[in-house]
Short mmCIF file of C-alpha atoms and ligand atoms in Angstrom, two decimals:
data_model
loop_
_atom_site.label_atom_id
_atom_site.label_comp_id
_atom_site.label_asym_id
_atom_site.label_seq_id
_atom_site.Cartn_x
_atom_site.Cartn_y
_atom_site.Cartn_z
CA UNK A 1 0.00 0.00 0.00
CA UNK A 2 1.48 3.61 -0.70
CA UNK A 3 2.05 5.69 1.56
CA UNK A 4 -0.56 8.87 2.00
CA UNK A 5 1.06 12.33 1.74
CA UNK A 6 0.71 15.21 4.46
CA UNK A 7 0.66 18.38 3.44
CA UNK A 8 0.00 20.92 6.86
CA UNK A 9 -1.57 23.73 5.98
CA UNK A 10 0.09 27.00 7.52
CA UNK A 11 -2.84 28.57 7.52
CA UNK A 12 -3.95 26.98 11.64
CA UNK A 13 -0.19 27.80 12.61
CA UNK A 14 0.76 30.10 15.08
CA UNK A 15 1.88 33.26 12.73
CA UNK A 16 4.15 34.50 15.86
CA UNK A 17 5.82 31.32 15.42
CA UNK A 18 5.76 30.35 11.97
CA UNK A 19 9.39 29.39 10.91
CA UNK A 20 9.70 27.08 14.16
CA UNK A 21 6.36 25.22 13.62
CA UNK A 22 7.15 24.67 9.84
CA UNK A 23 10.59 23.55 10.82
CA UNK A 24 8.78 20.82 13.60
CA UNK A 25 6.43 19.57 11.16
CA UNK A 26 9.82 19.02 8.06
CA UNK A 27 11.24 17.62 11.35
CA UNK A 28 7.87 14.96 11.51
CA UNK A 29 7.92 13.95 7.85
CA UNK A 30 5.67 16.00 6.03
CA UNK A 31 5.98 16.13 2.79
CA UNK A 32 5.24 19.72 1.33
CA UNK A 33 3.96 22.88 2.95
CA UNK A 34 0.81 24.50 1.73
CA UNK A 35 0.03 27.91 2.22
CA UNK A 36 -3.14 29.18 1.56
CA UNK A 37 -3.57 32.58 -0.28
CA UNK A 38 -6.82 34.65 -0.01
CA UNK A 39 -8.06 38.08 -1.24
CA UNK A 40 -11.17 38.78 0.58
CA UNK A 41 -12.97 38.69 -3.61
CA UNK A 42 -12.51 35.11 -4.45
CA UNK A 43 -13.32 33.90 -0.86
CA UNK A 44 -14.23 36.17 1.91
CA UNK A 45 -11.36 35.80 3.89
CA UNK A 46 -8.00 37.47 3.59
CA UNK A 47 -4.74 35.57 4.52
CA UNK A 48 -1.06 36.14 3.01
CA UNK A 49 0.93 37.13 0.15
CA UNK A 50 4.37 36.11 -2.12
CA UNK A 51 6.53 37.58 1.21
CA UNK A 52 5.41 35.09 3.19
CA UNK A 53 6.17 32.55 1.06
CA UNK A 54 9.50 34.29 0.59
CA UNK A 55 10.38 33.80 4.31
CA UNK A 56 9.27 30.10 4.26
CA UNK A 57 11.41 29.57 1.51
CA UNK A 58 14.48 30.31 3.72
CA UNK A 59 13.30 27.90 6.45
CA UNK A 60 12.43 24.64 4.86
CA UNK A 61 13.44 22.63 2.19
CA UNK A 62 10.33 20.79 1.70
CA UNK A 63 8.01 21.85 -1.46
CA UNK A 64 5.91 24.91 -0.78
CA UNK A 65 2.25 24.62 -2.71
CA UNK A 66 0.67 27.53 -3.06
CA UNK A 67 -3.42 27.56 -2.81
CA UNK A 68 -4.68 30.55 -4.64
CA UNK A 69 -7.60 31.36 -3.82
CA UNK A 70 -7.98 34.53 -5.28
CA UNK A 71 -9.31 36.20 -8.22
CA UNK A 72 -7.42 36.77 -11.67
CA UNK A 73 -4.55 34.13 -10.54
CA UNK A 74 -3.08 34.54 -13.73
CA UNK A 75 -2.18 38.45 -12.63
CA UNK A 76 0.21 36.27 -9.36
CA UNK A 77 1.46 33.54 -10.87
CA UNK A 78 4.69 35.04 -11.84
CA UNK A 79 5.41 36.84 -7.97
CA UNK A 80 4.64 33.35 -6.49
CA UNK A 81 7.06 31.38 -8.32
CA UNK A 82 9.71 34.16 -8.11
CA UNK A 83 9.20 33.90 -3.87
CA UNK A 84 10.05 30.41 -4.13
CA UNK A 85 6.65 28.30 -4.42
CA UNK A 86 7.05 24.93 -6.08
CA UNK A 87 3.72 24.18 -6.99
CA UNK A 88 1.04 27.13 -7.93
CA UNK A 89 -2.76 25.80 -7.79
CA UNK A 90 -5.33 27.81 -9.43
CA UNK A 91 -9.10 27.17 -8.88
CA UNK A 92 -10.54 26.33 -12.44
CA UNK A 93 -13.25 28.83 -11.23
CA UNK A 94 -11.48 31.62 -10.76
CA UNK A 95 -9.12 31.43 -13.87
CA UNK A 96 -10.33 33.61 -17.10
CA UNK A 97 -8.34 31.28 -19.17
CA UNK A 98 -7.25 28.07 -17.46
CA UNK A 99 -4.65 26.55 -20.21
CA UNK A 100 -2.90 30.11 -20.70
CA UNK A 101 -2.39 30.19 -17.06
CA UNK A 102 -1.03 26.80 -16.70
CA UNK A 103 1.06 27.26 -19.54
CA UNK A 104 2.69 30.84 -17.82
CA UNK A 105 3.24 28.26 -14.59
CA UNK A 106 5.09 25.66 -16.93
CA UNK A 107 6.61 28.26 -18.21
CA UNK A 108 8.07 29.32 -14.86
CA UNK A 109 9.21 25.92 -14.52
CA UNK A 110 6.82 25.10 -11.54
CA UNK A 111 4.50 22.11 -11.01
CA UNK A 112 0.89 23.26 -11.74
CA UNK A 113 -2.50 22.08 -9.21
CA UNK A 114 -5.94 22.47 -10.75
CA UNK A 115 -8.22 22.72 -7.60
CA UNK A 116 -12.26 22.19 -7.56
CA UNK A 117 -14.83 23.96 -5.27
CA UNK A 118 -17.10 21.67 -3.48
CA UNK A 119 -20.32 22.59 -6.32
CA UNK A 120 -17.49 22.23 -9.35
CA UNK A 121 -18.41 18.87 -11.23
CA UNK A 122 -15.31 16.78 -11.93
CA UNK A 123 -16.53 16.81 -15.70
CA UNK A 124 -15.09 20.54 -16.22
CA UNK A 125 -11.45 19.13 -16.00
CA UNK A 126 -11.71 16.10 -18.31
CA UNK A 127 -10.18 18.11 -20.95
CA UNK A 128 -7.41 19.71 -18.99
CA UNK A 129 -5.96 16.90 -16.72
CA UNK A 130 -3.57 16.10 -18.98
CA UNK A 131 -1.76 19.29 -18.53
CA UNK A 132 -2.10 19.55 -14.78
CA UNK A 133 0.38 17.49 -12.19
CA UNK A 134 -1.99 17.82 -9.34
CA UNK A 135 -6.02 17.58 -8.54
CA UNK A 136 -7.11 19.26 -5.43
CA UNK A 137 -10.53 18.63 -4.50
CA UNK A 138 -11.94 20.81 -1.76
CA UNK A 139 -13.89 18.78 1.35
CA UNK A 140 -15.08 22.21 2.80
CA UNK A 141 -16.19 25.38 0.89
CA UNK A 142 -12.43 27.37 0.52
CA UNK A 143 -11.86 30.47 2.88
CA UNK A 144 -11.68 29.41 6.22
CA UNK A 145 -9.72 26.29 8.40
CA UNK A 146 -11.26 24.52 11.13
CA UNK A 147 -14.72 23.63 9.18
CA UNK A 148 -16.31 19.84 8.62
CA UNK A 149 -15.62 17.76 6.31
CA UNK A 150 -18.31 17.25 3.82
CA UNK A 151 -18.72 13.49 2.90
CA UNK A 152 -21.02 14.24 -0.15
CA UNK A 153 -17.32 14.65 -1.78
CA UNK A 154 -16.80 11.16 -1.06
CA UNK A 155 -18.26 10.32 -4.36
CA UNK A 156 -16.37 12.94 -6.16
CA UNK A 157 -13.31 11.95 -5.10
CA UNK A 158 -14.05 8.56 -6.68
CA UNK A 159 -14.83 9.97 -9.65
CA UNK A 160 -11.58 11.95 -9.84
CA UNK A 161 -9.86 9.02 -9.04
CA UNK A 162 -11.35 7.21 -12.32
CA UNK A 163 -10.79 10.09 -14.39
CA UNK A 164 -6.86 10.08 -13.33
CA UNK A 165 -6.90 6.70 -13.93
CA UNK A 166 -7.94 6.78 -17.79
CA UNK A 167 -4.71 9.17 -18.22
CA UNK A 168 -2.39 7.11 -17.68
CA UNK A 169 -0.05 9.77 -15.52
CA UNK A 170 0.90 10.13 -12.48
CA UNK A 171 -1.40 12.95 -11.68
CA UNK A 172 -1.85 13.18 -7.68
CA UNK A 173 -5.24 13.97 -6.37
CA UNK A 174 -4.83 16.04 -3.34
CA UNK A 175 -8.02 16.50 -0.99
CA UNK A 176 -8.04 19.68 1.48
CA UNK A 177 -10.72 20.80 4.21
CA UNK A 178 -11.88 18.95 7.62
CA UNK A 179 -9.26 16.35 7.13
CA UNK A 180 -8.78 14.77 10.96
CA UNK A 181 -8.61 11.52 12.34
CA UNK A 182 -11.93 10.95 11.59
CA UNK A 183 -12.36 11.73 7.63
CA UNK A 184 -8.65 10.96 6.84
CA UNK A 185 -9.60 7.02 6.60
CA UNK A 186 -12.65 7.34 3.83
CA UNK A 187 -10.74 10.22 1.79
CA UNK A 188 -7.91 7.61 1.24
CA UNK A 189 -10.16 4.70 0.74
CA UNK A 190 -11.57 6.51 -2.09
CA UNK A 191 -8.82 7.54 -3.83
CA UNK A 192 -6.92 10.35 -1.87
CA UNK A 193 -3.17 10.11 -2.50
CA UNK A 194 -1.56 13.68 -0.57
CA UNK A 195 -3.84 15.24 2.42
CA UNK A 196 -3.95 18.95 3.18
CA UNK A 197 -4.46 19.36 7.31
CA UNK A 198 -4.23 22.47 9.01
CA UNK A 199 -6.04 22.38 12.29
CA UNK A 200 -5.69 18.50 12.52
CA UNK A 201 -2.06 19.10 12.37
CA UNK A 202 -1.14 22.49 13.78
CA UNK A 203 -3.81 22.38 16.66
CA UNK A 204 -3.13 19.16 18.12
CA UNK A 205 -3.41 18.70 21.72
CA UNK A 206 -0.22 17.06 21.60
CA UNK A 207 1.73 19.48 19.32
CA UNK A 208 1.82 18.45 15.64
CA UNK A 209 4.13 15.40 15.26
CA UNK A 210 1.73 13.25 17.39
CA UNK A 211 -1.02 15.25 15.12
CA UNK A 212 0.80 13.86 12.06
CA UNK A 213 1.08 10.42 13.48
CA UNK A 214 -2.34 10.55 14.17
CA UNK A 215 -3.19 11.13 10.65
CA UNK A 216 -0.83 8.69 9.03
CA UNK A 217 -2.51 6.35 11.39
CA UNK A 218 -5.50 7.01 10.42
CA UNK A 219 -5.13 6.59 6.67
CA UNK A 220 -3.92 2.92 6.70
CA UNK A 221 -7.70 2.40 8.53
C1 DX5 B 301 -9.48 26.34 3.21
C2 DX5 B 301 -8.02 26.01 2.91
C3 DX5 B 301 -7.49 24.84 3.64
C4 DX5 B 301 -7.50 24.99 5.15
C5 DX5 B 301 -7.74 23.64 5.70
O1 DX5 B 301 -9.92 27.30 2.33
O2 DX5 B 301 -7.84 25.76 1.53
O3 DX5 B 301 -6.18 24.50 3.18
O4 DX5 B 301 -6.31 25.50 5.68
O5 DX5 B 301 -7.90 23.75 7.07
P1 DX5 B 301 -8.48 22.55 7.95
O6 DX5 B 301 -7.53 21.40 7.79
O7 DX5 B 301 -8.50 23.13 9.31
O8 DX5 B 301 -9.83 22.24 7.40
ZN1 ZN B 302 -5.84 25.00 0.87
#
């Protein structure tokens, strides 16, 4: 069985702290960082820009992913990659012109995400998987951590799953929102290969290499 991914989501760190708690979760195995950008227009929440992922870059070595959720990601792309991100996914909602901005990302020589809102069908991406590295399919509406995982994308995961699987490439499929100890176990079983956890991870009650144990424990169910 292969392994699932972590991928702890900066965004329930402790800001005051941020390079240490990065450093403690490299230190526990994760895999990549993600870091969750927001403009208060694409989701109603506002969280950080390209300087924060400048400073991460000089504290880890891991992969930084970059979550845009913001509007006219093709106007960012560029600052992103030039901080130091290592993947750049763009919401296929928010995009004017999806290919042209995954094409500026290759072009940047970065690995390129194309993520899904919970009401997005799986069927607007048949035509572009090819071109993408990474599927993230959202488990909570984006803006905010901390909220509940919704099962109904249970089924949409599957279907992701298939759709990677008629490719032919190694294409990971990526699931972020409410993933805990609880959900972690049917997101795998249906396909989830890398797991975005923020408050599972970063609020632990006992700090967040037992949370990452946790979750790793929970995945092989
Ligand atoms: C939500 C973000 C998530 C968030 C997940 O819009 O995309 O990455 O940090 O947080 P939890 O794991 O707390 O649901
Ligand atoms: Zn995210």
């Amino acid at each position: 069985m292969i392994e699932v991914k972590l991928a702890p989501s900066i965004l329930a760190a402790d800001f005051a702290q941020l390079g240490n708690q990065v450093r403690e979760a490299e230190a526990a195995g994760a895999d990549r960082i993600h870091v969750d950008v927001m403009d208060g227009h694409f989701v109603p929440n506002i969280s950080m820009g390209p300087v924060v992922v400048e400073a991460l870059r000089r504290v880890t070595k891991l992969p930084l992913e970059v979550h845009l959720m913001i509007a006219e990601p093709e106007r960012y792309v560029e600052a992103f990659a030039k901080a130091g991100a290592d993947t750049i996914q763009v919401h296929v909602e928010a995009a004017l012109d999806f290919r042209q901005t995954v094409r500026r990302i290759r072009h940047l020589g970065k690995k390129v995400g194309v993520v899904l809102k919970p009401g997005t069908s799986p069927v607007v991406i048949s035509d572009i998987l090819a071109e993408v590295d990474i599927v993230l399919v959202m488990t909570v509406e984006p803006g905010f951590g901390g909220q509940a995982f919704m099962p109904s994308m249970l089924e949409k995961i599957r279907q992701v799953r298939q759709l990677i699987d008629t490719t032919r490439k190694e294409i990971e499929l990526e699931v972020d929102g409410g993933i805990d100890v609880h959900s972690t176990a049917q997101v795998v079983a249906a396909g989830g290969g890398v797991l975005v956890a923020g408050s599972s991870i970063f609020h632990a009650p006992g700090g967040i290499a037992k949370g990452m144990d946790a979750l790793r424990a929970a995945s092989k169910g």
